[in-house]
Tab-separated table of C-alpha atoms in Angstrom:
chain	number	residue	atom	x	y	z
S	1	MET	CA	69.426	-23.344	-3.485
S	2	LYS	CA	66.559	-21.844	-5.514
S	3	VAL	CA	69.066	-20.433	-7.998
S	4	LEU	CA	70.608	-23.868	-8.519
S	5	LEU	CA	67.170	-25.453	-8.899
S	6	LEU	CA	66.226	-22.916	-11.561
S	7	LEU	CA	69.400	-23.651	-13.475
S	8	VAL	CA	68.537	-27.352	-13.384
S	9	TYR	CA	65.026	-26.513	-14.559
S	10	LEU	CA	66.344	-24.424	-17.430
S	11	ASN	CA	68.753	-27.161	-18.464
S	12	ASN	CA	65.866	-29.642	-18.571
S	13	TYR	CA	63.628	-27.113	-20.255
S	14	ILE	CA	65.940	-26.801	-23.236
S	15	HIS	CA	65.299	-29.969	-25.246
S	16	SER	CA	67.903	-29.703	-27.951
S	17	ARG	CA	71.590	-29.774	-27.108
S	18	VAL	CA	73.549	-28.346	-30.006
S	19	MET	CA	77.046	-29.759	-30.279
S	20	SER	CA	79.414	-30.879	-32.987
S	21	LYS	CA	83.078	-31.829	-33.096
S	22	VAL	CA	85.429	-29.383	-34.742
S	23	ARG	CA	88.672	-30.349	-36.423
S	24	CYS	CA	91.832	-28.383	-35.731
S	25	ASP	CA	92.012	-27.055	-39.295
S	26	GLU	CA	88.435	-25.753	-39.025
S	27	ILE	CA	89.020	-23.546	-35.995
S	28	MET	CA	90.358	-20.557	-37.889
S	29	LYS	CA	87.520	-20.848	-40.446
S	30	ASP	CA	84.768	-20.682	-37.853
S	31	GLN	CA	84.107	-17.782	-35.539
S	32	ILE	CA	85.071	-18.421	-31.947
S	33	ILE	CA	82.810	-16.241	-29.857
S	34	PHE	CA	83.449	-15.633	-26.155
S	35	MET	CA	80.266	-14.974	-24.156
S	36	PHE	CA	80.275	-13.309	-20.724
S	37	SER	CA	77.307	-13.381	-18.342
S	38	GLY	CA	76.326	-10.871	-15.681
S	39	GLN	CA	74.814	-10.877	-12.213
S	40	GLY	CA	72.678	-13.789	-11.171
S	41	SER	CA	75.144	-16.341	-12.550
S	42	GLN	CA	77.437	-16.329	-9.509
S	43	PHE	CA	77.793	-18.966	-6.799
S	44	PHE	CA	80.240	-19.729	-4.012
S	45	GLN	CA	83.217	-21.915	-5.019
S	46	MET	CA	82.823	-20.954	-8.695
S	47	GLY	CA	85.974	-21.807	-10.588
S	48	LYS	CA	87.680	-23.333	-7.551
S	49	GLU	CA	88.796	-26.486	-9.388
S	50	LEU	CA	90.494	-24.354	-12.028
S	51	TYR	CA	92.037	-22.158	-9.356
S	52	GLU	CA	93.588	-25.217	-7.730
S	53	GLN	CA	94.730	-26.953	-10.916
S	54	GLU	CA	95.326	-24.334	-13.628
S	55	SER	CA	98.297	-22.068	-12.890
S	56	ILE	CA	97.424	-19.495	-15.561
S	57	PHE	CA	93.916	-19.082	-14.171
S	58	LYS	CA	95.233	-18.866	-10.601
S	59	GLU	CA	97.909	-16.321	-11.479
S	60	ASN	CA	95.448	-13.971	-13.156
S	61	LEU	CA	92.836	-14.362	-10.417
S	62	ASP	CA	95.472	-13.703	-7.745
S	63	GLN	CA	96.600	-10.591	-9.587
S	64	LEU	CA	93.071	-9.230	-9.745
S	65	ASP	CA	92.456	-10.145	-6.122
S	66	ALA	CA	95.567	-8.183	-5.145
S	67	THR	CA	94.022	-5.162	-6.870
S	68	PHE	CA	90.781	-5.717	-4.956
S	69	GLN	CA	92.686	-6.062	-1.678
S	70	ARG	CA	94.604	-2.826	-2.238
S	71	ALA	CA	91.346	-0.979	-2.836
S	72	THR	CA	89.192	-2.532	-0.107
S	73	GLY	CA	91.350	-4.410	2.386
S	74	ASN	CA	89.328	-7.553	1.618
S	75	SER	CA	89.855	-10.618	-0.569
S	76	VAL	CA	87.381	-11.908	-3.137
S	77	ILE	CA	89.220	-15.226	-3.289
S	78	LYS	CA	89.038	-15.822	0.460
S	79	TYR	CA	85.366	-14.882	0.423
S	80	ILE	CA	84.147	-17.027	-2.470
S	81	TYR	CA	86.401	-20.005	-1.684
S	82	ASP	CA	85.669	-20.073	2.046
S	83	GLU	CA	85.424	-23.786	2.864
S	84	HIS	CA	82.418	-23.124	5.084
S	85	ARG	CA	80.372	-21.698	2.206
S	86	LEU	CA	78.366	-24.100	0.061
S	87	LYS	CA	77.626	-23.706	-3.628
S	88	SER	CA	73.949	-23.639	-2.697
S	89	ASP	CA	74.349	-20.753	-0.219
S	90	GLU	CA	72.932	-17.445	-1.395
S	91	PHE	CA	75.656	-15.223	-2.844
S	92	SER	CA	74.119	-11.783	-3.271
S	93	ASP	CA	76.391	-9.240	-1.549
S	94	LEU	CA	77.029	-6.700	-4.317
S	95	PHE	CA	80.349	-5.767	-2.706
S	96	TYR	CA	81.687	-9.158	-3.810
S	97	THR	CA	79.377	-10.374	-6.591
S	98	GLN	CA	80.247	-7.796	-9.247
S	99	PRO	CA	84.036	-7.995	-8.802
S	100	ALA	CA	83.937	-11.796	-8.460
S	101	ILE	CA	82.031	-12.396	-11.700
S	102	PHE	CA	84.309	-10.005	-13.578
S	103	MET	CA	87.475	-11.550	-12.132
S	104	ILE	CA	86.449	-15.140	-12.861
S	105	GLU	CA	85.452	-14.367	-16.440
S	106	VAL	CA	88.600	-12.402	-17.268
S	107	ALA	CA	90.847	-15.068	-15.728
S	108	LEU	CA	89.085	-17.824	-17.672
S	109	ALA	CA	89.327	-15.856	-20.920
S	110	ASN	CA	93.042	-15.339	-20.367
S	111	LEU	CA	93.492	-19.071	-19.734
S	112	LEU	CA	91.772	-20.007	-22.995
S	113	ILE	CA	93.741	-17.432	-24.973
S	114	LYS	CA	97.015	-18.682	-23.512
S	115	LYS	CA	95.982	-22.205	-24.562
S	116	GLY	CA	95.421	-21.068	-28.131
S	117	ILE	CA	91.666	-20.553	-28.107
S	118	ARG	CA	91.436	-16.988	-29.373
S	119	PRO	CA	88.081	-15.263	-29.875
S	120	HIS	CA	87.111	-13.712	-33.177
S	121	ALA	CA	84.385	-11.750	-31.385
S	122	VAL	CA	83.064	-11.103	-27.888
S	123	ILE	CA	79.609	-10.556	-26.481
S	124	GLY	CA	78.529	-9.851	-22.932
S	125	SER	CA	75.272	-9.649	-21.048
S	126	SER	CA	74.977	-6.789	-18.552
S	127	LEU	CA	78.053	-6.844	-16.273
S	128	GLY	CA	79.598	-9.356	-18.670
S	129	GLU	CA	80.178	-6.536	-21.149
S	130	TYR	CA	82.931	-5.235	-18.866
S	131	ALA	CA	84.805	-8.539	-19.125
S	132	ALA	CA	84.154	-8.581	-22.874
S	133	GLY	CA	85.645	-5.099	-23.089
S	134	VAL	CA	88.826	-6.247	-21.370
S	135	VAL	CA	89.220	-9.196	-23.750
S	136	ALA	CA	88.631	-6.875	-26.730
S	137	ASN	CA	91.308	-4.523	-25.326
S	138	VAL	CA	88.883	-1.639	-24.819
S	139	PHE	CA	90.411	-0.982	-21.395
S	140	HIS	CA	92.708	-2.521	-18.762
S	141	GLN	CA	91.437	-5.170	-16.377
S	142	GLU	CA	92.782	-3.536	-13.205
S	143	ASP	CA	91.299	-0.167	-14.178
S	144	VAL	CA	87.904	-1.748	-14.751
S	145	LEU	CA	88.008	-3.679	-11.487
S	146	ASN	CA	88.755	-0.530	-9.510
S	147	SER	CA	85.892	1.195	-11.305
S	148	LEU	CA	83.508	-1.658	-10.461
S	149	ILE	CA	84.502	-1.440	-6.806
S	150	ASP	CA	83.539	2.236	-6.775
S	151	GLN	CA	80.351	1.578	-8.742
S	152	VAL	CA	79.171	-0.773	-6.023
S	153	LEU	CA	79.716	1.945	-3.428
S	154	PHE	CA	77.710	4.438	-5.501
S	155	ILE	CA	74.850	1.995	-6.061
S	156	LYS	CA	74.658	1.221	-2.350
S	157	LYS	CA	74.888	4.895	-1.380
S	158	PHE	CA	72.384	6.404	-3.815
S	159	SER	CA	70.029	3.696	-5.097
S	160	GLN	CA	67.150	2.064	-3.272
S	161	PRO	CA	67.342	-1.701	-2.783
S	162	GLY	CA	65.227	-3.942	-4.934
S	163	GLY	CA	65.524	-7.060	-6.980
S	164	MET	CA	65.261	-8.809	-10.314
S	165	ILE	CA	62.910	-11.675	-11.135
S	166	ALA	CA	63.335	-14.236	-13.912
S	167	ILE	CA	59.897	-15.279	-15.179
S	168	LEU	CA	59.337	-18.406	-17.261
S	169	ALA	CA	56.427	-17.191	-19.363
S	170	SER	CA	55.799	-15.315	-22.580
S	171	PRO	CA	57.222	-11.762	-22.475
S	172	SER	CA	53.780	-10.588	-23.635
S	173	LEU	CA	52.704	-11.158	-20.038
S	174	TYR	CA	54.593	-8.000	-19.101
S	175	GLU	CA	52.302	-5.780	-21.183
S	176	GLU	CA	49.177	-7.795	-20.459
S	177	VAL	CA	49.409	-7.518	-16.666
S	178	PRO	CA	49.145	-3.941	-15.317
S	179	LEU	CA	50.869	-4.931	-12.083
S	180	LEU	CA	53.991	-5.837	-14.033
S	181	HIS	CA	54.301	-2.815	-16.301
S	182	HIS	CA	53.193	-0.372	-13.595
S	183	HIS	CA	55.502	-1.640	-10.874
S	184	SER	CA	58.573	-2.928	-12.703
S	185	TYR	CA	60.831	-2.489	-15.705
S	186	LEU	CA	61.435	-5.063	-18.407
S	187	ALA	CA	65.127	-5.816	-17.874
S	188	ALA	CA	65.608	-8.552	-20.481
S	189	ILE	CA	63.797	-10.786	-22.950
S	190	ASN	CA	65.794	-14.000	-23.232
S	191	ASN	CA	63.439	-16.000	-25.445
S	192	GLU	CA	59.750	-16.594	-26.155
S	193	SER	CA	59.210	-18.039	-22.683
S	194	HIS	CA	61.755	-16.339	-20.451
S	195	PHE	CA	62.051	-12.689	-19.442
S	196	VAL	CA	63.425	-10.688	-16.513
S	197	ILE	CA	61.940	-7.727	-14.658
S	198	ALA	CA	63.446	-5.289	-12.155
S	199	SER	CA	61.657	-3.444	-9.353
S	200	ASN	CA	62.024	-1.966	-5.896
S	201	LEU	CA	61.382	-4.109	-2.825
S	202	GLU	CA	57.688	-3.236	-2.651
S	203	GLY	CA	57.190	-4.031	-6.320
S	204	VAL	CA	59.105	-7.294	-6.061
S	205	LYS	CA	56.910	-8.409	-3.168
S	206	LYS	CA	53.673	-7.633	-5.033
S	207	ILE	CA	54.854	-9.259	-8.253
S	208	GLU	CA	56.034	-12.429	-6.532
S	209	GLN	CA	52.673	-12.735	-4.788
S	210	TYR	CA	50.863	-12.369	-8.124
S	211	LEU	CA	53.072	-14.947	-9.851
S	212	ARG	CA	52.518	-17.450	-7.042
S	213	THR	CA	48.761	-16.936	-7.241
S	214	LYS	CA	48.797	-17.545	-10.995
S	215	GLU	CA	51.198	-20.490	-10.607
S	216	ILE	CA	53.705	-18.924	-12.990
S	217	THR	CA	57.233	-20.254	-12.562
S	218	PHE	CA	59.669	-17.564	-11.477
S	219	LEU	CA	62.837	-17.034	-9.507
S	220	ARG	CA	64.107	-13.999	-7.697
S	221	LEU	CA	67.717	-13.625	-8.795
S	222	PRO	CA	70.501	-13.151	-6.216
S	223	VAL	CA	70.688	-9.433	-7.027
S	224	THR	CA	69.904	-6.886	-4.324
S	225	PHE	CA	69.379	-3.815	-6.524
S	226	PRO	CA	67.052	-3.261	-9.515
S	227	PHE	CA	69.603	-2.897	-12.311
S	228	HIS	CA	68.384	-2.126	-15.829
S	229	SER	CA	65.702	0.200	-14.509
S	230	SER	CA	65.200	3.854	-13.575
S	231	TYR	CA	65.521	2.889	-9.914
S	232	ILE	CA	69.316	3.159	-10.224
S	233	ASP	CA	69.304	6.464	-12.126
S	234	VAL	CA	70.183	8.389	-8.965
S	235	ALA	CA	73.609	6.732	-9.047
S	236	GLY	CA	74.109	7.406	-12.747
S	237	LYS	CA	76.031	10.669	-12.537
S	238	ALA	CA	78.530	9.357	-9.993
S	239	ILE	CA	79.052	6.133	-11.939
S	240	GLN	CA	79.529	7.937	-15.257
S	241	ASN	CA	81.992	10.355	-13.690
S	242	ARG	CA	83.995	7.404	-12.385
S	243	LEU	CA	83.813	5.606	-15.730
S	244	SER	CA	85.067	8.754	-17.476
S	245	GLU	CA	88.400	8.251	-15.692
S	246	LEU	CA	89.057	5.102	-17.723
S	247	HIS	CA	91.022	5.154	-20.962
S	248	TYR	CA	88.964	3.694	-23.804
S	249	GLN	CA	90.275	2.234	-27.043
S	250	THR	CA	88.604	0.875	-30.160
S	251	PRO	CA	88.019	-2.876	-29.763
S	252	THR	CA	90.724	-4.975	-31.410
S	253	ILE	CA	88.152	-7.679	-32.212
S	254	PRO	CA	84.426	-7.310	-32.935
S	255	PHE	CA	82.476	-6.346	-29.816
S	256	TYR	CA	78.744	-7.028	-29.892
S	257	SER	CA	76.582	-4.921	-27.620
S	258	SER	CA	73.698	-6.217	-25.535
S	259	VAL	CA	72.625	-2.589	-25.118
S	260	THR	CA	72.038	-1.924	-28.819
S	261	GLY	CA	71.826	-5.490	-30.122
S	262	TYR	CA	74.498	-4.703	-32.713
S	263	ARG	CA	78.259	-4.432	-33.115
S	264	LYS	CA	79.749	-1.569	-31.119
S	265	GLU	CA	82.975	0.256	-31.959
S	266	ASN	CA	82.956	3.528	-30.043
S	267	MET	CA	83.203	3.032	-26.293
S	268	ASN	CA	82.917	5.635	-23.557
S	269	ALA	CA	81.673	6.203	-20.023
S	270	THR	CA	78.089	6.781	-21.139
S	271	TYR	CA	77.988	3.440	-22.911
S	272	PHE	CA	79.225	1.423	-19.943
S	273	TRP	CA	76.691	3.163	-17.724
S	274	GLU	CA	73.998	2.090	-20.200
S	275	VAL	CA	75.303	-1.470	-19.853
S	276	LEU	CA	74.000	-1.375	-16.268
S	277	ARG	CA	70.930	0.785	-16.888
S	278	GLU	CA	69.317	-0.191	-20.201
S	279	PRO	CA	67.391	-3.390	-21.035
S	280	ILE	CA	69.532	-6.384	-21.995
S	281	ARG	CA	69.311	-7.325	-25.684
S	282	PHE	CA	71.640	-10.306	-25.561
S	283	THR	CA	69.676	-12.552	-27.907
S	284	SER	CA	69.450	-9.785	-30.524
S	285	ALA	CA	73.191	-9.197	-30.314
S	286	LEU	CA	73.883	-12.927	-30.517
S	287	THR	CA	71.861	-13.160	-33.720
S	288	GLU	CA	74.088	-10.452	-35.176
S	289	VAL	CA	77.359	-12.113	-34.190
S	290	VAL	CA	76.378	-15.564	-35.433
S	291	ASP	CA	76.348	-14.370	-39.027
S	292	HIS	CA	77.538	-17.554	-40.696
S	293	ASP	CA	77.290	-21.321	-40.227
S	294	GLY	CA	79.749	-23.103	-37.988
S	295	ALA	CA	80.265	-20.522	-35.239
S	296	ILE	CA	81.778	-21.771	-31.975
S	297	LEU	CA	80.207	-20.204	-28.878
S	298	ILE	CA	82.055	-20.503	-25.567
S	299	ASP	CA	80.313	-19.369	-22.380
S	300	LEU	CA	82.855	-18.034	-19.874
S	301	GLY	CA	80.268	-17.193	-17.213
S	302	PRO	CA	80.066	-18.995	-13.863
S	303	SER	CA	76.927	-21.046	-14.544
S	304	GLY	CA	76.671	-21.623	-18.281
S	305	THR	CA	73.457	-19.608	-18.503
S	306	LEU	CA	74.341	-17.937	-21.811
S	307	ALA	CA	75.173	-21.308	-23.355
S	308	ASN	CA	71.678	-22.477	-22.410
S	309	LEU	CA	70.114	-19.372	-23.941
S	310	ALA	CA	72.145	-19.859	-27.112
S	311	LYS	CA	71.120	-23.525	-27.359
S	312	ALA	CA	67.482	-22.521	-27.120
S	313	GLN	CA	67.911	-19.709	-29.630
S	314	PHE	CA	69.749	-21.805	-32.229
S	315	LYS	CA	68.230	-25.221	-31.556
S	316	GLN	CA	67.543	-25.777	-35.270
S	317	GLN	CA	71.124	-24.933	-36.277
S	318	ASN	CA	72.871	-28.287	-35.971
S	319	ASP	CA	76.306	-27.149	-37.146
S	320	LEU	CA	76.694	-24.674	-34.300
S	321	SER	CA	78.996	-25.670	-31.428
S	322	ILE	CA	78.136	-24.334	-27.969
S	323	PHE	CA	80.328	-24.904	-24.934
S	324	SER	CA	80.245	-23.968	-21.268
S	325	ILE	CA	83.067	-24.585	-18.800
S	326	LEU	CA	81.978	-23.477	-15.348
S	327	SER	CA	79.004	-25.038	-13.584
S	328	PRO	CA	77.921	-25.714	-9.992
S	329	TYR	CA	77.060	-29.278	-11.018
S	330	ALA	CA	80.044	-30.583	-12.974
S	331	ASP	CA	83.808	-30.990	-12.762
S	332	ASN	CA	85.049	-27.745	-14.303
S	333	VAL	CA	88.508	-29.126	-15.103
S	334	LYS	CA	86.967	-31.995	-17.062
S	335	ALA	CA	84.688	-29.532	-18.831
S	336	LEU	CA	87.711	-27.452	-19.823
S	337	GLU	CA	89.563	-30.535	-21.062
S	338	SER	CA	86.483	-31.474	-23.051
S	339	VAL	CA	86.588	-28.098	-24.789
S	340	TYR	CA	90.266	-28.629	-25.612
S	341	SER	CA	89.528	-32.100	-26.942
S	342	LYS	CA	86.539	-31.118	-29.037
S	343	LEU	CA	88.441	-28.206	-30.522
S	344	SER	CA	91.414	-30.532	-31.130
S	345	ILE	CA	93.904	-28.042	-29.730
S	346	HIS	CA	94.726	-29.374	-26.292
S	347	ASP	CA	98.121	-27.967	-25.248
S	348	VAL	CA	98.455	-26.183	-28.585
S	349	GLY	CA	99.114	-22.476	-29.030
S	350	LYS	CA	100.145	-21.638	-25.486
S	351	SER	CA	102.076	-18.608	-26.746
S	352	SER	CA	99.025	-16.856	-28.150
S	353	LYS	CA	99.659	-13.603	-29.988
S	354	GLN	CA	96.557	-12.092	-28.438
S	355	LYS	CA	96.972	-10.696	-24.943
S	356	ILE	CA	94.499	-9.188	-22.547
S	357	GLN	CA	95.587	-5.703	-21.520
S	358	GLY	CA	96.677	-5.410	-17.917
S	359	VAL	CA	97.602	-9.061	-17.447
S	360	HIS	CA	101.266	-8.204	-17.533
S	361	GLY	CA	101.390	-5.073	-15.438
S	362	GLY	CA	98.449	-2.896	-16.353
S	363	ARG	CA	97.553	0.215	-14.410
S	364	SER	CA	95.702	-0.085	-11.118
């Protein structure tokens, strides 16, 4: 429930909603940018309305779930769509969270592409870079999913548990407070009043106590390991060895890195390990990708968190269109139809030339 409350808080915190209607003949002029979020954005029942009503989305999600079932004997779909689980229930089991976020984002991207909404560029935050890589044809979706399944096992086997805390305060607080920079790592700076730290369980406990004492608004994210910190380095070799088994290709569309903050063309195992290990520079990368007026940003993450960050970052840029589809608070089917309507391409371009590798029989 705390996660949902924070999302509400962030939505209210962002004062300017940036939105404009786009005519059909403008779509190919403006950049369509797909954005993919990482851990912390997940919730039970995410995407269920689309799963029940959009056959393309369901088909792709079922295909990925079959891959997960072959590897683990379990079903992501049965787990996240269990009728006894509420959206407000904590969803933090790494065994399911990483694959689920990846699966939902890839299936949603495939749906949009099949409907004629084709990205000119992709950008991901943390785990979201794996989904972005699939859409940019860097690697096959089934191969990546199997790799993520093994990554979870390595993290659980080698790394010590911990957590990540979103703090609604100036990032300068991190350097000003010894407790923070001595007992945690700066995992992300999202804007001038929102940053994320990662620490082990002892550090998380001390930091939360300090933040409560100082009445600083914060939320512990539903993440059970301290990603984007040296605490997971012990799993690095095993994860990189597993990632080296994937076949990497040059992105077929621009891929913007939240590791470097710039466009990335050469992909390998080391890079996708850094995606999990290094600080997240999403806002820097987003500045790079939005290099001309009129860009169309579409958040494919479960909670619309990247759309909110983008609205805050570009609140003075009134000709920028920012959309989110999935949310724990709204009708996702209506949100999708709204995107179609505002882009003036509802039911147009179903036979998209762009395809996501692995959708039609990729390796597993």
